[in-house]
Amino acid sequence: MPLGTIALLLAASFSLGALPLTGWAVRVFSRRDLRGLGTGNVGVSAAFIHGGKLAGIAAVLAEIARGIVPVLAGRFWFPDAPAIAIALLIPLVAGRYAIARGGGVTNAVWGLLVFSPPVAVSSGIWGLLVWGLAQRWWGEGDRARLFASRCGCLCTPIWVWVWRQSVSEFLAAAGLAVLLAAINFSQGDDMALSKSDQLFSLDDSLDAAICGDKAAKLSQLKRAGFNVPAGFILSSKEEGSSATDYVTDVTDGTKKEEGRRKKEEGRRKKEEGRRKKEEGRGEKINTEHLSIPDALIQNIKAQIPDRIIVRSSAAGEDGDLSSAAGQYQTIGPVSTQAELLDAINRCRQSYWTSEAVAYRRQRHLPDTQMAVLIQPYIDSQFAGVMFSRNPLDGGSQVIIEALPGGAESVVGGQCTPVHLEIDFSKSESLEKKLTELKSNSIIAQSLLAELVKQAQAIEAFFHGIPQDIEWSWDGKEVWIVQSRPITNLQPFWTRTIAAEVIPGAIRPLTWSINRPLTCGVWGEIFQVVLGDRAIGLNFNETATLLGSHAYFNATLLGEIFRMMGLPEQGLEFLLRGQKMGKPPLGKILPNLPGLWRLVQRERALNADFEVDRTSIFLPALQSLEKEVRCSATDLTELLERAEQIQEWLKPITYYNILGPIGLAIRKAIFRVSDEWLNNDSAPEIASVRALQQLAYKLWQAAFSQSEGTVSIANLAQTFAETPALQADFEKWLDIYGYLSEVGTDIAVPTWREQPEIYQKLLITMAQKAEINLVEKRKLDLTFGQKWRLDKCQERALVKNEISEIYARLLAHLRWTFLEIEACGLAMQVFQASGDIFYLEFGEIQQWIRSGASVSFQETISQRRDRLLADRDRPIPPVVYGNLLPNSQKRSIEPATSATNIIQGIPASIGRVEGFVKICRTASTDLGENAIAVVPYTDAGWAPLLLGATAIIAEVGGQLSHGAIIAREYKIPAVMNISEATTRLRDGQKVRVDGYLGTVELLE
C-alpha cells in the first residue's frame, strides 16, 4: 500500500474540509458573515437561520459534495482497502472544524451513504428512534435533539460492524464517530440560539428562563385544559448584550477569543447602563436595544385583531419564592400597531425602574431579562383574585375577592372588593356551603362554585402548592389570567413521614435530642447522593415542631427530590401521601454516581452494622446495664452518661433510617409481599408473643385449680399465689421493659416503669388465651419466590436488631434523665415528676455545668400548658408557612356528613361493626369487643391492639407497626383517618372495612 498516496489523500481531504464553502454560499446569497452571527459556527443550520432558504440550500449542496468526494477518491485509489475511504473523512471533518468552523455532520452522513447505504440508513433510523425516546424523557426541545444527534454519531461504528464485519472499517468509523461527537459537544447550537428571537405561544412548552415564570405557568395550565386566554410571548435578550451573551445558555463548549472579547464588552456596557438606571440617570432605555421588526408587530396584530393587553413576564416574577407583584407594568387595552409597540417598550422599561431594581436587590434576584406576554383583552363583568388556601395561615378556606370590571381594581388595592371565604375542611357539599354563605348578591352562586372548583383544581395541578390566582368573568366563561404560588405560605411542612418517625405531641427534651439526630442522618444520606450540589442546603431545617408535633420540611425535601431527578409527584407524595411516579430516566442519569454511592452503603449495611454491634453497641448496653444497677448520684456523671448515650445514638440512628429504606427498596425490586417476611424477631411481635405464652400458662394454672369457667378473679388470685408465674413476668419485663408506647419519645414511660398495667394486661390476655394464640405461619412459596424472599429476609432481621438496640439506648437515656430529675427534685429545682422533659437538653447542660441555683418552674408551667392545649387540638397533615392554621375542634355528625363514609388506607382485610373506643394512650382500658381508635401505632401499642376487634389509626400506612400487627393477628384495620380521635367519639357505632380502607358512621 503506497504510503505517499495515502498521505497525499489525507492532506487533500484536510484542505478540502478547510475551504469555507458554506461561508461563501451565505455571503453570495445574503451578504452576511456567519463568523460574526449567532454562535459563530459556519454550518448548514446557521446558513438557514442567518442566511435564508437559498443560502441554506446552497450550503447543503456544497457540503454534500464535499463529503462524497473523499469517499469516492478512497474507493478509486484503494478499492481493496475500503477502510481508507472512511478514514479520509476524519481529516475532512477536522479541517472543516479547525479552519472552516463547521461541524462536519452533513459531510460524514453523505460520505457514509455513498460508502455503504445500509450503514447510513441504519444510523439514521437509530438516531430517529433515540430522538423519539429522548423526547418522551425530556420533552420536545434542544436537549433531546442534541442527544439523538450524538447517539447517531456514536452508534455508526456498531452498524459498520453489523453490515461490514471488518475490524479496520470499524476502527476507522469509531475514530470518525468520536471526532464528530467531540465537535458536537464543543460547538454552540444555532438552532437553540435562534429561539431567542422567536415569538412563542402559550400553546408551546415554555422555558421559564426565557419566557418568564408567569408565561410558563400559564402555558402549563392552558396545555392542561384550563381556560387560559391565547397569548404570545416576546422574549428579550438583556439590554446591552450581544448574541454571544445568550450563547452561554445554549453552548456546550468554549468560545473563540473574539467571542470572549465581545462578551466582556457587552457585560461592561450592561453594568454601566444598570448603574445609570439605579442612579436615576438612565430611566429611558436606548430604543436600539428594544427595536422590534415591523413584521413581528404585524403578525401579532393579525393573530389578535381585537383589543390587546401587554403584560410583563420576567424571570423570577410569579416564581416559587418571589412574586414581584406590582413591580412591572401591565398596559392595556391597546388597539393599533403603534400602541402595541409603545406598550411593549413601556412594559420592558418597567424592569429597570428604581422600585423594581430595589425589589430584586432585596430578594437577591439577578438582573436577567424581561419577556412580554401579549394576550387578548377580556371585557370583564367581574374579575378578581382568589387564593386556593387562606393566605394568612394556610387554612382550609378558598378566599375570593372580586369587583365589577377588570382584575386590576382588586389587586390595585384602591377599592374594597367583595371578600368571601369558603371553608372546605368540612365534609358538606359545595352547594350547601355556598347556600349558607352570607355573600354579596352581586356574585352568582354558580360563579362562586366554578371559582372554588377552579382554585382547587389549579392547586392540585401544581402538586398541592397553594396558588394566588387572578381571574376574569366575561359573562359566559371564567378565564384564568395568572397563577402563582402564595409565596408567604412557605416552607410547606408535612406529617406524611414525621407522623411515623416521631408521632404524638412531643416535649421539648425529646425534640432537642431527636431533631439533631434525625436531621443529621438525613443530611448525611442526601449529601452522599448529591455530593457538591448539597452545598447551600440547610439540613438542620429538615424538621420542626408546630403545635408540639413534628413536621418535615416538604419544600426542602421537594427541592432535594428534584435535584435527585425524582418526579414532580414527589411533592404530592409529601403533601398528600399520593404515590410517587417513576423518575424520568433523563433526570436520573446525572445522579447515577451519587445513587451508586448510596447503593454501596446500603449493600455494606449488614457488615458495617455487625462490626459496630460487636465493637460499639453491645459493650455500650452492657456498661449501661451495670450503671443502672448501681445508681449514680453525681449530676456531672449523669450528664456525661447522657452525652455519651447520644454519641452512641448517632450511628444507630443512621442504621435505623437506612435499614428500612434498604428493605423497602429490596422489597420493591424483588417484589416481596409483606406477608412473606418473618417478623417474629421484631420487638413489638416478640414481646406480644412472649406475653401471650405467659398468659396461656397462667390460664392453664387457673383452669387446673377451678372446676368451670376461668374468671378474671381466678386468674388474678392464681397469679398472686404462683411465684413461678411472677418470676416469669419479671423476666419478661427485664427483656422487654425498654419498650414504650412511642419508641422515639423518651418522655413516655417504659413498660418497666409501669408493671401494674402490664400485669393487668397479662390477666386480660389470659382470659382469651386460647383465642389469641397464633400458630406458626406456613407459606407455600415456589423456588423463585423463596429466592426473592431470601434477598429481603436477612435485611428484615438486621432491621429488627437495629430497632431493638435503638430502643434500648433511648430507654437508657430516659432512665438517665429520670436520675437527673430525682436529684433535681431533692434540690427543689423541679417540683413534680416529669418536669425535666419540659426542658431542652442545652438548658439541662447549662444548669448542671454552671452549678448555679436555678428555678425552671415558670418555664415548665408555660410549656406544660402549651403541650396540653396542643395535644387536644386538631393537627393538620400539612402546614403552609410557619404558623398552624386557626381551626376549632370538630367532630363528624350524621347531619353534617355527606356520605357518612371516611376513606383511609386499607391495612388489614376484614369487615367489622362495633363501637368506638378512643385510645389516646396504650394504657387505656379498652373493654370488650371495642374498635380501637388510636392517634398512631408504635411498638408499645401492640398489647392494646390485640384486644381490639378492629383498629382505626390517624396516621400510618400498610407498613406501620399497627398494620403489621393487624395482619399478623387478622384484625381489620384502616390507617390514615385524619383526626380520628377528635372526629369520632366513644360509643359511636361504626363499620370498619379493612379491604376497602373505609370507616362508615352508623350513628
mmCIF file of C-alpha atoms in Angstrom, residues 486-752:
data_model
loop_
_atom_site.group_PDB
_atom_site.id
_atom_site.type_symbol
_atom_site.label_atom_id
_atom_site.label_comp_id
_atom_site.label_asym_id
_atom_site.label_seq_id
_atom_site.Cartn_x
_atom_site.Cartn_y
_atom_site.Cartn_z
ATOM 1 C CA ILE A 486 -48.619 32.092 47.633
ATOM 2 C CA THR A 487 -45.029 32.895 48.498
ATOM 3 C CA ASN A 488 -45.602 33.664 52.196
ATOM 4 C CA LEU A 489 -47.010 30.171 52.764
ATOM 5 C CA GLN A 490 -43.567 28.638 52.594
ATOM 6 C CA PRO A 491 -41.971 26.408 53.535
ATOM 7 C CA PHE A 492 -44.508 23.582 53.457
ATOM 8 C CA TRP A 493 -44.417 21.244 56.449
ATOM 9 C CA THR A 494 -45.775 17.708 56.210
ATOM 10 C CA ARG A 495 -46.692 14.985 58.693
ATOM 11 C CA THR A 496 -46.506 12.313 55.968
ATOM 12 C CA ILE A 497 -43.158 10.990 57.215
ATOM 13 C CA ALA A 498 -42.900 12.658 60.618
ATOM 14 C CA ALA A 499 -46.102 11.052 61.936
ATOM 15 C CA GLU A 500 -44.434 7.649 61.555
ATOM 16 C CA VAL A 501 -40.992 8.661 62.859
ATOM 17 C CA ILE A 502 -41.959 10.871 65.830
ATOM 18 C CA PRO A 503 -45.736 10.588 66.452
ATOM 19 C CA GLY A 504 -47.824 12.422 69.003
ATOM 20 C CA ALA A 505 -47.287 15.620 70.974
ATOM 21 C CA ILE A 506 -43.597 15.988 71.780
ATOM 22 C CA ARG A 507 -41.974 17.503 74.848
ATOM 23 C CA PRO A 508 -39.004 19.877 74.492
ATOM 24 C CA LEU A 509 -36.363 17.463 75.815
ATOM 25 C CA THR A 510 -37.348 14.756 73.348
ATOM 26 C CA TRP A 511 -37.268 17.193 70.449
ATOM 27 C CA SER A 512 -33.937 18.768 71.426
ATOM 28 C CA ILE A 513 -32.377 15.297 71.176
ATOM 29 C CA ASN A 514 -34.299 13.768 68.268
ATOM 30 C CA ARG A 515 -34.130 16.717 65.889
ATOM 31 C CA PRO A 516 -30.316 16.930 65.539
ATOM 32 C CA LEU A 517 -30.116 13.138 65.271
ATOM 33 C CA THR A 518 -32.789 12.885 62.568
ATOM 34 C CA CYS A 519 -31.701 15.959 60.599
ATOM 35 C CA GLY A 520 -28.048 14.959 60.803
ATOM 36 C CA VAL A 521 -28.601 11.458 59.445
ATOM 37 C CA TRP A 522 -30.919 12.566 56.635
ATOM 38 C CA GLY A 523 -28.406 15.280 55.744
ATOM 39 C CA GLU A 524 -25.629 12.685 55.565
ATOM 40 C CA ILE A 525 -27.695 10.447 53.282
ATOM 41 C CA PHE A 526 -28.633 13.309 50.951
ATOM 42 C CA GLN A 527 -25.026 14.510 50.818
ATOM 43 C CA VAL A 528 -23.939 11.046 49.704
ATOM 44 C CA VAL A 529 -26.284 11.276 46.713
ATOM 45 C CA LEU A 530 -25.951 14.969 45.843
ATOM 46 C CA GLY A 531 -22.253 15.487 46.522
ATOM 47 C CA ASP A 532 -21.179 19.093 45.958
ATOM 48 C CA ARG A 533 -24.721 20.063 44.987
ATOM 49 C CA ALA A 534 -25.698 19.714 48.638
ATOM 50 C CA ILE A 535 -23.629 22.806 49.458
ATOM 51 C CA GLY A 536 -26.017 25.559 50.491
ATOM 52 C CA LEU A 537 -28.773 23.222 51.683
ATOM 53 C CA ASN A 538 -29.522 23.637 55.381
ATOM 54 C CA PHE A 539 -30.329 20.136 56.580
ATOM 55 C CA ASN A 540 -30.954 21.455 60.107
ATOM 56 C CA GLU A 541 -34.232 22.764 58.653
ATOM 57 C CA THR A 542 -35.348 19.249 57.688
ATOM 58 C CA ALA A 543 -37.783 19.078 60.626
ATOM 59 C CA THR A 544 -39.547 21.394 63.061
ATOM 60 C CA LEU A 545 -42.201 21.434 65.787
ATOM 61 C CA LEU A 546 -45.575 23.037 65.098
ATOM 62 C CA GLY A 547 -48.226 22.723 67.760
ATOM 63 C CA SER A 548 -45.858 20.381 69.665
ATOM 64 C CA HIS A 549 -45.975 17.932 66.749
ATOM 65 C CA ALA A 550 -43.135 17.032 64.405
ATOM 66 C CA TYR A 551 -43.253 18.103 60.768
ATOM 67 C CA PHE A 552 -40.806 17.510 57.935
ATOM 68 C CA ASN A 553 -39.860 20.306 55.540
ATOM 69 C CA ALA A 554 -41.651 19.362 52.315
ATOM 70 C CA THR A 555 -40.208 22.387 50.499
ATOM 71 C CA LEU A 556 -36.617 21.363 51.270
ATOM 72 C CA LEU A 557 -37.303 17.692 50.598
ATOM 73 C CA GLY A 558 -39.091 18.574 47.352
ATOM 74 C CA GLU A 559 -36.035 20.554 46.223
ATOM 75 C CA ILE A 560 -33.790 17.628 47.133
ATOM 76 C CA PHE A 561 -36.092 15.233 45.265
ATOM 77 C CA ARG A 562 -35.854 17.406 42.139
ATOM 78 C CA MET A 563 -32.064 17.579 42.440
ATOM 79 C CA MET A 564 -32.016 13.785 42.681
ATOM 80 C CA GLY A 565 -34.089 13.518 39.487
ATOM 81 C CA LEU A 566 -37.235 12.212 41.173
ATOM 82 C CA PRO A 567 -40.578 13.011 39.503
ATOM 83 C CA GLU A 568 -42.723 16.076 40.197
ATOM 84 C CA GLN A 569 -45.160 13.815 42.041
ATOM 85 C CA GLY A 570 -42.569 13.723 44.831
ATOM 86 C CA LEU A 571 -44.101 16.870 46.282
ATOM 87 C CA GLU A 572 -47.603 15.368 46.094
ATOM 88 C CA PHE A 573 -46.257 12.331 47.960
ATOM 89 C CA LEU A 574 -45.052 14.634 50.730
ATOM 90 C CA LEU A 575 -48.112 16.904 50.829
ATOM 91 C CA ARG A 576 -50.910 14.443 50.083
ATOM 92 C CA GLY A 577 -49.434 10.999 50.610
ATOM 93 C CA GLN A 578 -50.016 10.075 46.975
ATOM 94 C CA LYS A 579 -47.903 7.509 45.203
ATOM 95 C CA MET A 580 -44.703 8.741 43.629
ATOM 96 C CA GLY A 581 -44.413 8.164 39.882
ATOM 97 C CA LYS A 582 -41.471 6.641 38.073
ATOM 98 C CA PRO A 583 -38.490 9.003 37.803
ATOM 99 C CA PRO A 584 -37.644 10.162 34.258
ATOM 100 C CA LEU A 585 -34.549 8.371 33.025
ATOM 101 C CA GLY A 586 -33.018 11.554 31.657
ATOM 102 C CA LYS A 587 -33.030 13.173 35.108
ATOM 103 C CA ILE A 588 -31.841 10.060 36.897
ATOM 104 C CA LEU A 589 -28.741 9.574 34.717
ATOM 105 C CA PRO A 590 -26.798 12.589 36.101
ATOM 106 C CA ASN A 591 -27.464 11.291 39.623
ATOM 107 C CA LEU A 592 -26.257 7.748 38.981
ATOM 108 C CA PRO A 593 -22.830 8.285 40.633
ATOM 109 C CA GLY A 594 -24.452 9.581 43.829
ATOM 110 C CA LEU A 595 -27.123 6.887 43.808
ATOM 111 C CA TRP A 596 -24.435 4.271 43.284
ATOM 112 C CA ARG A 597 -22.599 5.591 46.351
ATOM 113 C CA LEU A 598 -25.805 5.220 48.353
ATOM 114 C CA VAL A 599 -26.343 1.702 46.964
ATOM 115 C CA GLN A 600 -22.821 0.773 48.041
ATOM 116 C CA ARG A 601 -23.564 1.976 51.552
ATOM 117 C CA GLU A 602 -26.833 0.067 51.610
ATOM 118 C CA ARG A 603 -25.162 -3.126 50.418
ATOM 119 C CA ALA A 604 -22.492 -2.786 53.112
ATOM 120 C CA LEU A 605 -25.037 -2.056 55.854
ATOM 121 C CA ASN A 606 -25.237 -5.606 57.236
ATOM 122 C CA ALA A 607 -21.463 -5.967 57.504
ATOM 123 C CA ASP A 608 -20.958 -2.461 58.869
ATOM 124 C CA PHE A 609 -23.693 -2.943 61.444
ATOM 125 C CA GLU A 610 -22.222 -6.235 62.605
ATOM 126 C CA VAL A 611 -18.860 -4.541 63.196
ATOM 127 C CA ASP A 612 -20.443 -1.672 65.119
ATOM 128 C CA ARG A 613 -22.759 -4.006 67.007
ATOM 129 C CA THR A 614 -19.870 -6.002 68.474
ATOM 130 C CA SER A 615 -17.467 -3.098 68.925
ATOM 131 C CA ILE A 616 -19.822 -0.272 69.992
ATOM 132 C CA PHE A 617 -23.415 -1.163 70.745
ATOM 133 C CA LEU A 618 -23.181 -4.387 72.763
ATOM 134 C CA PRO A 619 -20.382 -3.077 75.028
ATOM 135 C CA ALA A 620 -22.329 0.153 75.448
ATOM 136 C CA LEU A 621 -25.514 -1.650 76.515
ATOM 137 C CA GLN A 622 -23.558 -3.885 78.895
ATOM 138 C CA SER A 623 -21.942 -0.892 80.574
ATOM 139 C CA LEU A 624 -25.315 0.873 80.829
ATOM 140 C CA GLU A 625 -26.951 -2.164 82.453
ATOM 141 C CA LYS A 626 -24.197 -2.155 85.101
ATOM 142 C CA GLU A 627 -24.709 1.543 85.767
ATOM 143 C CA VAL A 628 -28.466 1.038 86.155
ATOM 144 C CA ARG A 629 -27.840 -1.494 88.962
ATOM 145 C CA CYS A 630 -25.547 0.878 90.846
ATOM 146 C CA SER A 631 -27.381 4.199 90.574
ATOM 147 C CA ALA A 632 -25.211 7.329 90.413
ATOM 148 C CA THR A 633 -25.968 10.438 92.408
ATOM 149 C CA ASP A 634 -23.423 12.853 90.940
ATOM 150 C CA LEU A 635 -25.100 15.178 88.443
ATOM 151 C CA THR A 636 -21.931 15.647 86.391
ATOM 152 C CA GLU A 637 -21.522 11.889 85.971
ATOM 153 C CA LEU A 638 -25.164 11.541 84.926
ATOM 154 C CA LEU A 639 -24.806 14.358 82.420
ATOM 155 C CA GLU A 640 -21.712 12.752 80.927
ATOM 156 C CA ARG A 641 -23.600 9.470 80.648
ATOM 157 C CA ALA A 642 -26.464 11.226 78.829
ATOM 158 C CA GLU A 643 -23.990 12.851 76.448
ATOM 159 C CA GLN A 644 -22.241 9.525 75.825
ATOM 160 C CA ILE A 645 -25.536 7.780 75.058
ATOM 161 C CA GLN A 646 -26.310 10.469 72.493
ATOM 162 C CA GLU A 647 -22.951 9.804 70.842
ATOM 163 C CA TRP A 648 -23.878 6.117 70.597
ATOM 164 C CA LEU A 649 -27.274 7.095 69.227
ATOM 165 C CA LYS A 650 -25.740 8.837 66.196
ATOM 166 C CA PRO A 651 -24.535 5.677 64.381
ATOM 167 C CA ILE A 652 -27.563 3.584 65.391
ATOM 168 C CA THR A 653 -29.892 6.334 64.114
ATOM 169 C CA TYR A 654 -28.082 6.130 60.776
ATOM 170 C CA TYR A 655 -28.716 2.385 60.649
ATOM 171 C CA ASN A 656 -32.286 2.865 61.869
ATOM 172 C CA ILE A 657 -33.035 5.170 58.918
ATOM 173 C CA LEU A 658 -31.028 3.490 56.137
ATOM 174 C CA GLY A 659 -32.099 -0.036 57.147
ATOM 175 C CA PRO A 660 -35.843 0.431 56.471
ATOM 176 C CA ILE A 661 -35.052 2.364 53.270
ATOM 177 C CA GLY A 662 -32.919 -0.517 52.027
ATOM 178 C CA LEU A 663 -35.558 -3.068 52.968
ATOM 179 C CA ALA A 664 -38.273 -1.114 51.155
ATOM 180 C CA ILE A 665 -36.109 -0.870 48.033
ATOM 181 C CA ARG A 666 -35.327 -4.568 48.121
ATOM 182 C CA LYS A 667 -38.987 -5.466 48.556
ATOM 183 C CA ALA A 668 -39.866 -3.328 45.543
ATOM 184 C CA ILE A 669 -37.070 -4.745 43.380
ATOM 185 C CA PHE A 670 -37.707 -8.400 44.254
ATOM 186 C CA ARG A 671 -41.485 -7.954 44.569
ATOM 187 C CA VAL A 672 -41.685 -9.466 48.040
ATOM 188 C CA SER A 673 -45.014 -9.183 49.840
ATOM 189 C CA ASP A 674 -45.172 -8.070 53.472
ATOM 190 C CA GLU A 675 -46.894 -11.343 54.349
ATOM 191 C CA TRP A 676 -43.833 -13.332 53.209
ATOM 192 C CA LEU A 677 -41.463 -11.717 55.689
ATOM 193 C CA ASN A 678 -40.955 -13.349 59.062
ATOM 194 C CA ASN A 679 -41.206 -10.550 61.633
ATOM 195 C CA ASP A 680 -41.083 -12.789 64.694
ATOM 196 C CA SER A 681 -37.858 -11.098 65.858
ATOM 197 C CA ALA A 682 -39.383 -7.624 65.712
ATOM 198 C CA PRO A 683 -39.626 -6.304 69.302
ATOM 199 C CA GLU A 684 -43.331 -5.490 69.018
ATOM 200 C CA ILE A 685 -44.095 -9.033 67.777
ATOM 201 C CA ALA A 686 -41.684 -10.951 70.003
ATOM 202 C CA SER A 687 -42.841 -9.150 73.161
ATOM 203 C CA VAL A 688 -46.505 -9.857 72.482
ATOM 204 C CA ARG A 689 -45.817 -13.493 71.659
ATOM 205 C CA ALA A 690 -43.843 -13.926 74.871
ATOM 206 C CA LEU A 691 -46.565 -12.281 76.968
ATOM 207 C CA GLN A 692 -49.156 -14.360 75.184
ATOM 208 C CA GLN A 693 -47.332 -17.587 76.062
ATOM 209 C CA LEU A 694 -47.124 -16.449 79.683
ATOM 210 C CA ALA A 695 -50.850 -15.667 79.609
ATOM 211 C CA TYR A 696 -51.549 -19.169 78.346
ATOM 212 C CA LYS A 697 -49.509 -20.643 81.224
ATOM 213 C CA LEU A 698 -51.499 -18.501 83.643
ATOM 214 C CA TRP A 699 -54.772 -19.703 82.131
ATOM 215 C CA GLN A 700 -53.670 -23.341 82.382
ATOM 216 C CA ALA A 701 -52.729 -22.884 86.019
ATOM 217 C CA ALA A 702 -56.055 -21.181 86.839
ATOM 218 C CA PHE A 703 -58.035 -23.784 84.864
ATOM 219 C CA SER A 704 -56.438 -26.660 86.745
ATOM 220 C CA GLN A 705 -57.485 -25.048 90.039
ATOM 221 C CA SER A 706 -61.060 -24.250 89.035
ATOM 222 C CA GLU A 707 -63.942 -26.504 88.162
ATOM 223 C CA GLY A 708 -65.562 -24.377 85.467
ATOM 224 C CA THR A 709 -65.108 -21.116 83.624
ATOM 225 C CA VAL A 710 -61.960 -19.213 84.492
ATOM 226 C CA SER A 711 -62.827 -15.677 85.650
ATOM 227 C CA ILE A 712 -60.709 -12.568 85.980
ATOM 228 C CA ALA A 713 -60.746 -13.029 89.746
ATOM 229 C CA ASN A 714 -59.491 -16.629 89.421
ATOM 230 C CA LEU A 715 -56.665 -15.520 87.163
ATOM 231 C CA ALA A 716 -55.645 -12.657 89.474
ATOM 232 C CA GLN A 717 -55.653 -14.959 92.503
ATOM 233 C CA THR A 718 -53.670 -17.645 90.673
ATOM 234 C CA PHE A 719 -51.040 -15.115 89.584
ATOM 235 C CA ALA A 720 -50.732 -13.710 93.109
ATOM 236 C CA GLU A 721 -50.305 -17.203 94.596
ATOM 237 C CA THR A 722 -47.839 -18.561 91.997
ATOM 238 C CA PRO A 723 -44.232 -17.320 92.467
ATOM 239 C CA ALA A 724 -43.094 -19.072 89.281
ATOM 240 C CA LEU A 725 -45.541 -17.035 87.165
ATOM 241 C CA GLN A 726 -44.478 -13.851 88.920
ATOM 242 C CA ALA A 727 -40.830 -14.669 88.217
ATOM 243 C CA ASP A 728 -41.661 -15.305 84.550
ATOM 244 C CA PHE A 729 -43.438 -11.963 84.399
ATOM 245 C CA GLU A 730 -40.434 -10.190 85.948
ATOM 246 C CA LYS A 731 -38.190 -11.903 83.408
ATOM 247 C CA TRP A 732 -40.474 -10.686 80.615
ATOM 248 C CA LEU A 733 -40.206 -7.143 81.992
ATOM 249 C CA ASP A 734 -36.417 -7.426 82.155
ATOM 250 C CA ILE A 735 -36.288 -8.477 78.488
ATOM 251 C CA TYR A 736 -38.895 -6.140 77.013
ATOM 252 C CA GLY A 737 -39.193 -3.441 79.666
ATOM 253 C CA TYR A 738 -37.277 -0.986 77.471
ATOM 254 C CA LEU A 739 -40.273 -0.692 75.115
ATOM 255 C CA SER A 740 -42.809 2.101 75.386
ATOM 256 C CA GLU A 741 -45.879 3.456 73.610
ATOM 257 C CA VAL A 742 -43.661 5.685 71.439
ATOM 258 C CA GLY A 743 -40.216 4.256 70.899
ATOM 259 C CA THR A 744 -38.739 7.575 69.775
ATOM 260 C CA ASP A 745 -40.149 9.659 72.664
ATOM 261 C CA ILE A 746 -38.025 9.459 75.835
ATOM 262 C CA ALA A 747 -40.719 11.370 77.751
ATOM 263 C CA VAL A 748 -43.069 8.362 77.551
ATOM 264 C CA PRO A 749 -42.726 5.810 80.401
ATOM 265 C CA THR A 750 -41.290 2.425 79.515
ATOM 266 C CA TRP A 751 -43.015 -0.854 80.305
ATOM 267 C CA ARG A 752 -40.531 -1.489 83.094
#
